[in-house]
Coordinates of C-alpha atoms and ligand atoms in Angstrom, one line a residue:
M1070 CA -27.0 10.9 7.7
T1071 CA -26.1 8.0 5.4
L1072 CA -24.9 8.7 1.9
V1073 CA -25.7 6.2 -0.8
S1074 CA -22.9 5.5 -3.3
Q1075 CA -22.5 2.9 -6.1
K1076 CA -18.8 3.7 -6.7
Q1077 CA -16.9 0.4 -7.0
A1078 CA -13.3 -0.6 -6.2
I1079 CA -11.3 -3.6 -7.5
V1080 CA -10.3 -5.2 -4.2
N1081 CA -7.5 -7.7 -3.9
R1082 CA -7.9 -8.5 -0.2
I1083 CA -9.5 -7.2 3.0
L1084 CA -7.8 -7.7 6.4
N1085 CA -10.4 -7.3 9.1
F1086 CA -8.0 -6.4 11.8
S1087 CA -4.4 -5.1 11.6
C1088 CA -2.3 -3.2 14.1
V1089 CA 0.6 -2.4 11.7
D1090 CA -1.2 -0.3 9.1
G1091 CA -1.7 2.9 11.0
P1092 CA -2.7 3.7 14.6
G1093 CA -4.8 1.3 16.6
N1094 CA -6.8 -1.6 15.3
R1095 CA -7.7 -1.2 11.7
L1096 CA -9.6 -2.8 8.8
V1097 CA -7.3 -2.7 5.8
I1098 CA -8.5 -2.7 2.2
F1099 CA -5.9 -3.7 -0.4
L1100 CA -6.8 -2.4 -3.8
Q1101 CA -5.6 -4.1 -7.0
G1102 CA -3.3 -2.2 -9.4
C1103 CA -0.1 -0.2 -9.0
N1104 CA 1.7 2.5 -11.0
F1105 CA 5.1 1.4 -9.7
K1106 CA 6.8 -1.8 -10.9
C1107 CA 9.2 -2.3 -8.0
I1108 CA 11.8 -5.0 -8.8
N1109 CA 11.6 -5.9 -5.1
C1110 CA 7.8 -6.0 -4.8
H1111 CA 6.7 -8.5 -2.2
N1112 CA 3.2 -8.7 -3.6
P1113 CA 3.7 -8.6 -7.4
Y1114 CA 0.3 -10.0 -8.2
T1115 CA -1.3 -6.8 -7.0
I1116 CA 0.4 -4.7 -9.7
N1117 CA -1.5 -5.5 -12.9
H1118 CA -5.1 -5.9 -13.6
C1119 CA -6.5 -9.1 -15.1
D1120 CA -7.1 -8.9 -18.8
H1121 CA -9.4 -12.0 -18.7
C1122 CA -7.2 -14.1 -21.1
G1123 CA -8.5 -17.2 -19.2
D1124 CA -5.1 -19.0 -19.0
C1125 CA -5.7 -19.6 -15.3
V1126 CA -9.2 -21.1 -15.6
S1127 CA -8.3 -24.6 -16.5
G1128 CA -5.4 -24.6 -14.1
C1129 CA -7.6 -24.1 -11.0
P1130 CA -7.9 -27.5 -9.3
T1131 CA -11.1 -26.7 -7.5
H1132 CA -13.0 -25.0 -10.4
A1133 CA -13.1 -21.7 -8.5
L1134 CA -12.5 -19.9 -11.8
S1135 CA -14.9 -19.7 -14.7
F1136 CA -16.0 -17.4 -17.5
N1137 CA -19.3 -15.4 -17.0
Q1138 CA -21.7 -14.5 -19.7
Q1139 CA -19.7 -11.4 -20.5
N1140 CA -16.7 -13.6 -21.1
K1141 CA -14.9 -12.3 -18.0
V1142 CA -13.1 -14.5 -15.6
V1143 CA -14.8 -14.7 -12.3
W1144 CA -13.7 -16.1 -9.0
D1145 CA -15.8 -18.1 -6.6
E1146 CA -14.2 -17.6 -3.2
S1147 CA -16.3 -20.4 -1.6
L1148 CA -14.5 -22.9 -3.9
C1149 CA -11.0 -21.4 -3.6
T1150 CA -8.4 -23.2 -1.4
Q1151 CA -5.8 -20.4 -1.8
C1152 CA -3.3 -22.7 -3.5
D1153 CA -2.1 -19.8 -5.6
Q1154 CA -1.6 -21.9 -8.8
C1155 CA -3.5 -19.2 -10.7
L1156 CA -0.9 -16.6 -9.7
D1157 CA 1.9 -18.9 -10.9
I1158 CA 0.1 -19.4 -14.3
C1159 CA -0.9 -15.8 -15.0
P1160 CA 1.2 -14.4 -17.9
S1161 CA 0.3 -10.8 -16.8
H1162 CA 1.5 -11.3 -13.2
S1163 CA -2.0 -10.5 -12.1
S1164 CA -4.6 -12.2 -10.0
P1165 CA -8.1 -13.5 -10.8
K1166 CA -8.9 -13.4 -7.1
V1167 CA -10.4 -9.9 -6.9
K1168 CA -13.8 -8.6 -5.9
H1169 CA -15.6 -5.6 -7.2
C1170 CA -16.9 -3.9 -4.1
S1171 CA -19.2 -0.8 -4.0
V1172 CA -18.9 1.9 -1.3
D1173 CA -22.2 0.7 0.2
E1174 CA -21.0 -2.9 0.4
M1175 CA -17.8 -1.7 2.0
L1176 CA -19.7 0.4 4.5
A1177 CA -21.9 -2.6 5.4
L1178 CA -18.7 -4.7 6.1
I1179 CA -17.2 -2.0 8.2
R1180 CA -20.4 -1.5 10.1
K1181 CA -20.4 -5.2 11.2
Q1182 CA -17.1 -4.7 13.2
H1183 CA -16.8 -1.0 13.7
V1184 CA -17.0 -1.2 17.5
F1185 CA -13.7 -3.1 17.5
L1186 CA -11.9 -0.7 15.1
S1187 CA -10.0 2.5 15.5
G1188 CA -10.2 3.2 11.8
I1189 CA -9.7 1.9 8.2
T1190 CA -6.7 2.0 6.0
V1191 CA -6.8 1.8 2.2
S1192 CA -3.6 0.2 0.8
G1193 CA -2.6 -1.7 -2.3
G1194 CA -1.2 -2.1 -4.9
E1195 CA -1.4 1.6 -5.0
A1196 CA -4.5 2.8 -3.3
T1197 CA -4.7 6.2 -4.9
L1198 CA -5.2 4.8 -8.4
Q1199 CA -8.8 4.3 -7.2
L1200 CA -9.2 7.7 -5.7
P1201 CA -12.9 8.4 -6.6
F1202 CA -13.8 5.2 -4.5
I1203 CA -11.6 6.3 -1.6
V1204 CA -13.0 9.8 -1.5
E1205 CA -16.6 8.5 -1.6
L1206 CA -15.8 5.9 1.1
F1207 CA -14.1 8.3 3.4
K1208 CA -16.8 11.0 2.9
A1209 CA -19.5 8.4 3.7
I1210 CA -17.7 7.3 6.9
K1211 CA -17.3 10.9 8.1
A1212 CA -21.0 11.6 7.4
D1213 CA -22.3 8.4 9.2
Q1214 CA -23.2 8.8 12.9
E1215 CA -22.3 5.2 13.6
L1216 CA -19.0 5.2 11.8
C1217 CA -17.7 8.7 12.1
H1218 CA -15.4 7.7 15.1
L1219 CA -13.2 5.8 12.6
T1220 CA -10.1 7.4 11.3
C1221 CA -9.4 7.2 7.6
F1222 CA -5.9 6.5 6.4
I1223 CA -4.1 5.8 3.1
D1224 CA -1.0 3.8 2.7
S1225 CA 0.6 5.0 -0.6
N1226 CA 3.7 5.1 -2.8
G1227 CA 3.3 8.9 -2.8
Y1228 CA 3.0 9.3 -6.6
L1229 CA -0.4 11.0 -6.5
A1230 CA -0.3 14.6 -7.8
E1231 CA -1.2 17.5 -5.5
T1232 CA -4.6 17.9 -7.2
G1233 CA -5.5 14.3 -6.2
W1234 CA -4.4 14.8 -2.6
Q1235 CA -6.5 18.0 -2.4
R1236 CA -9.6 16.0 -3.3
V1237 CA -9.1 13.5 -0.4
L1238 CA -7.5 15.8 2.2
P1239 CA -10.8 17.0 3.7
Y1240 CA -11.7 13.4 4.6
L1241 CA -8.2 12.0 5.3
D1242 CA -6.9 11.6 8.8
G1243 CA -3.4 10.3 8.0
A1244 CA -1.1 8.8 5.3
M1245 CA 1.8 6.5 5.3
I1246 CA 4.2 7.2 2.5
D1247 CA 7.1 5.0 1.2
L1248 CA 10.3 6.5 0.1
K1249 CA 12.4 3.8 -1.7
S1250 CA 15.4 5.8 -2.9
W1251 CA 16.8 9.3 -2.8
Q1252 CA 18.7 9.6 -6.1
N1253 CA 16.2 9.9 -8.9
E1254 CA 18.2 7.5 -11.2
T1255 CA 18.1 4.8 -8.4
H1256 CA 14.4 5.4 -7.9
Q1257 CA 13.7 5.1 -11.6
W1258 CA 15.6 1.9 -11.8
L1259 CA 14.0 0.4 -8.7
V1260 CA 10.4 1.3 -9.3
G1261 CA 10.1 2.5 -12.9
R1262 CA 9.2 6.1 -12.0
D1263 CA 10.9 9.2 -10.7
N1264 CA 10.7 10.3 -7.1
H1265 CA 9.9 14.0 -7.4
R1266 CA 6.2 13.5 -6.8
V1267 CA 6.9 11.2 -3.9
I1268 CA 8.9 13.9 -2.2
Q1269 CA 6.3 16.5 -3.1
S1270 CA 3.6 14.4 -1.5
I1271 CA 5.6 13.9 1.7
R1272 CA 6.0 17.7 2.0
L1273 CA 2.4 18.4 1.1
L1274 CA 0.9 15.9 3.5
A1275 CA 3.3 17.1 6.3
S1276 CA 2.3 20.7 5.8
A1277 CA -1.4 19.7 5.9
G1278 CA -0.8 17.8 9.2
K1279 CA -1.7 14.5 7.5
L1280 CA 1.6 12.7 7.3
H1281 CA 1.4 9.9 9.9
E1282 CA 4.4 7.9 8.9
L1283 CA 7.3 8.1 6.5
R1284 CA 8.7 4.6 5.5
L1285 CA 12.2 4.2 4.4
L1286 CA 13.3 1.0 2.6
H1287 CA 16.8 -0.4 3.1
I1288 CA 18.0 -2.7 0.4
P1289 CA 21.8 -3.2 1.0
G1290 CA 23.8 -2.3 -2.1
K1291 CA 20.7 -1.5 -4.1
S1292 CA 18.6 1.3 -2.7
D1293 CA 20.6 4.4 -1.6
L1294 CA 19.0 5.7 1.5
D1295 CA 21.8 4.6 3.8
Q1296 CA 24.3 6.4 1.4
E1297 CA 22.1 9.6 1.5
I1298 CA 21.8 10.2 5.3
E1299 CA 22.5 13.9 5.0
A1300 CA 19.7 14.5 2.4
I1301 CA 17.2 12.2 4.1
S1302 CA 17.8 13.8 7.5
T1303 CA 17.4 17.2 6.0
L1304 CA 14.0 16.2 4.6
I1305 CA 13.0 14.6 7.9
N1306 CA 14.0 17.7 9.9
E1307 CA 11.6 19.7 7.7
L1308 CA 8.7 17.5 8.9
P1309 CA 6.7 17.9 12.1
N1310 CA 8.2 16.0 15.1
E1311 CA 5.1 13.8 15.4
V1312 CA 5.7 12.2 12.0
K1313 CA 7.0 8.7 12.7
I1314 CA 9.8 7.2 10.6
R1315 CA 9.5 3.5 10.0
L1316 CA 12.5 1.6 8.6
N1317 CA 11.7 -1.3 6.4
A1318 CA 14.3 -4.1 5.8
F1319 CA 14.3 -5.8 2.4
Q1320 CA 13.5 -9.5 2.7
H1321 CA 12.7 -12.2 0.2
H1322 CA 9.1 -13.0 1.3
G1323 CA 6.8 -12.8 -1.7
V1324 CA 9.5 -11.5 -4.0
V1325 CA 9.9 -13.0 -7.5
G1326 CA 12.7 -12.7 -10.2
E1327 CA 15.9 -10.8 -10.0
A1328 CA 15.4 -9.4 -6.5
L1329 CA 15.5 -12.9 -5.1
T1330 CA 19.3 -12.9 -5.9
W1331 CA 19.7 -9.7 -3.8
Q1332 CA 21.1 -9.8 -0.4
K1333 CA 18.5 -9.5 2.4
C1334 CA 18.9 -6.7 4.9
S1335 CA 20.2 -8.1 8.1
K1336 CA 19.5 -6.8 11.6
A1337 CA 23.1 -5.6 11.9
Q1338 CA 22.9 -3.7 8.6
M1339 CA 19.6 -2.1 9.7
E1340 CA 21.1 -1.1 13.0
V1341 CA 23.9 0.8 11.2
F1342 CA 21.3 2.6 9.1
Y1343 CA 19.3 3.4 12.2
Q1344 CA 22.2 4.7 14.2
S1345 CA 23.4 7.0 11.4
L1346 CA 19.9 8.4 10.9
Q1347 CA 19.1 8.7 14.6
A1348 CA 22.2 10.8 15.2
K1349 CA 20.7 13.5 12.8
V1350 CA 16.9 13.6 13.5
S1351 CA 14.7 13.9 16.5
N1352 CA 11.6 12.2 15.1
S1353 CA 10.8 8.8 16.5
I1354 CA 12.3 6.0 14.4
M1355 CA 10.8 2.5 14.4
L1356 CA 12.9 -0.5 13.5
P1357 CA 11.5 -3.7 11.9
S1358 CA 10.5 -6.3 14.4
V1359 CA 10.9 -9.4 12.1
Y1360 CA 13.7 -10.5 9.7
I1361 CA 12.7 -13.5 7.6
Ligands
LIG1022 S1 -5.8 -19.9 -5.5 FE1 -6.4 -19.8 -7.7 S2 -5.9 -21.8 -8.6 FE2 -6.0 -22.0 -6.3 S3 -8.1 -22.7 -5.8 FE3 -8.0 -20.4 -5.7 S4 -8.6 -19.7 -7.7 FE4 -8.1 -21.8 -7.9
LIG1023 S1 -5.7 -13.7 -13.8 FE1 -4.1 -13.7 -15.4 S2 -4.2 -15.8 -16.3 FE2 -6.1 -15.4 -15.2 S3 -7.6 -14.5 -16.7 FE3 -6.6 -12.8 -15.6 S4 -4.8 -12.2 -16.9 FE4 -5.5 -14.3 -17.5

């Protein structure tokens, strides 16, 4: 059975094949918009939505940006050279390079390459800010004879409330959740919001058997996870043994502003964090493969 849905998402980017955004070979949909404002964000132009001020239109060297009849800025991908001048101009730290994509359009795209895929992952920005679209997309995939072999994953900052998770859980195969700091004050400072709901989401998804991966960010001297090994390992030891722990090392790629002055996480610093965590938990821990 094929469901028909017109629900739309604001999409920043689609990656046709990825092997680092969940298990196997995955199509990854990056949605625009985030409810965290991480100082260290490595993709800051996915945080805010475009308010159509038009500042970027005349700055585009290839005329890929213009106003439509509704006075909204529209992007012509065929003319875009990805020079990113519009991103540098934008006073809202947003991007005009987004597409509005319906569930049916997304299903058509997935259908073209489904035989090469293990599943799809919705990421961001913060994916769950567009939850109605995700629920409809996952529901349609599960109901489609040709696509139902695909697993449906969400990559999230974990801020979604329990009622939101309950709406998507019936169609969700797994989630990757980021934990950026343990002390609430540090988390507030780093991302602009508290971490209680993040920790609640980790526990909720784990108890539902849907937590695929917990990601821990190490920013030497800024985040506190390396200082809170006891608390972090207590949390990890509550989780099923199958939940993977992925360690992320802070790097400067894509970062703007104050965080560019912060020390990058070196391989040696990450090794110290890894060793102290590994001594206290039995879950498999993955180290970063690249330091740039
Ligand atoms: S990246 Fe932005 S400024 Fe550059 S060509 Fe594309 S739309 Fe124009
Ligand atoms: S992307 Fe930024 S500069 Fe361009 S129209 Fe939108 S808000 Fe204005």
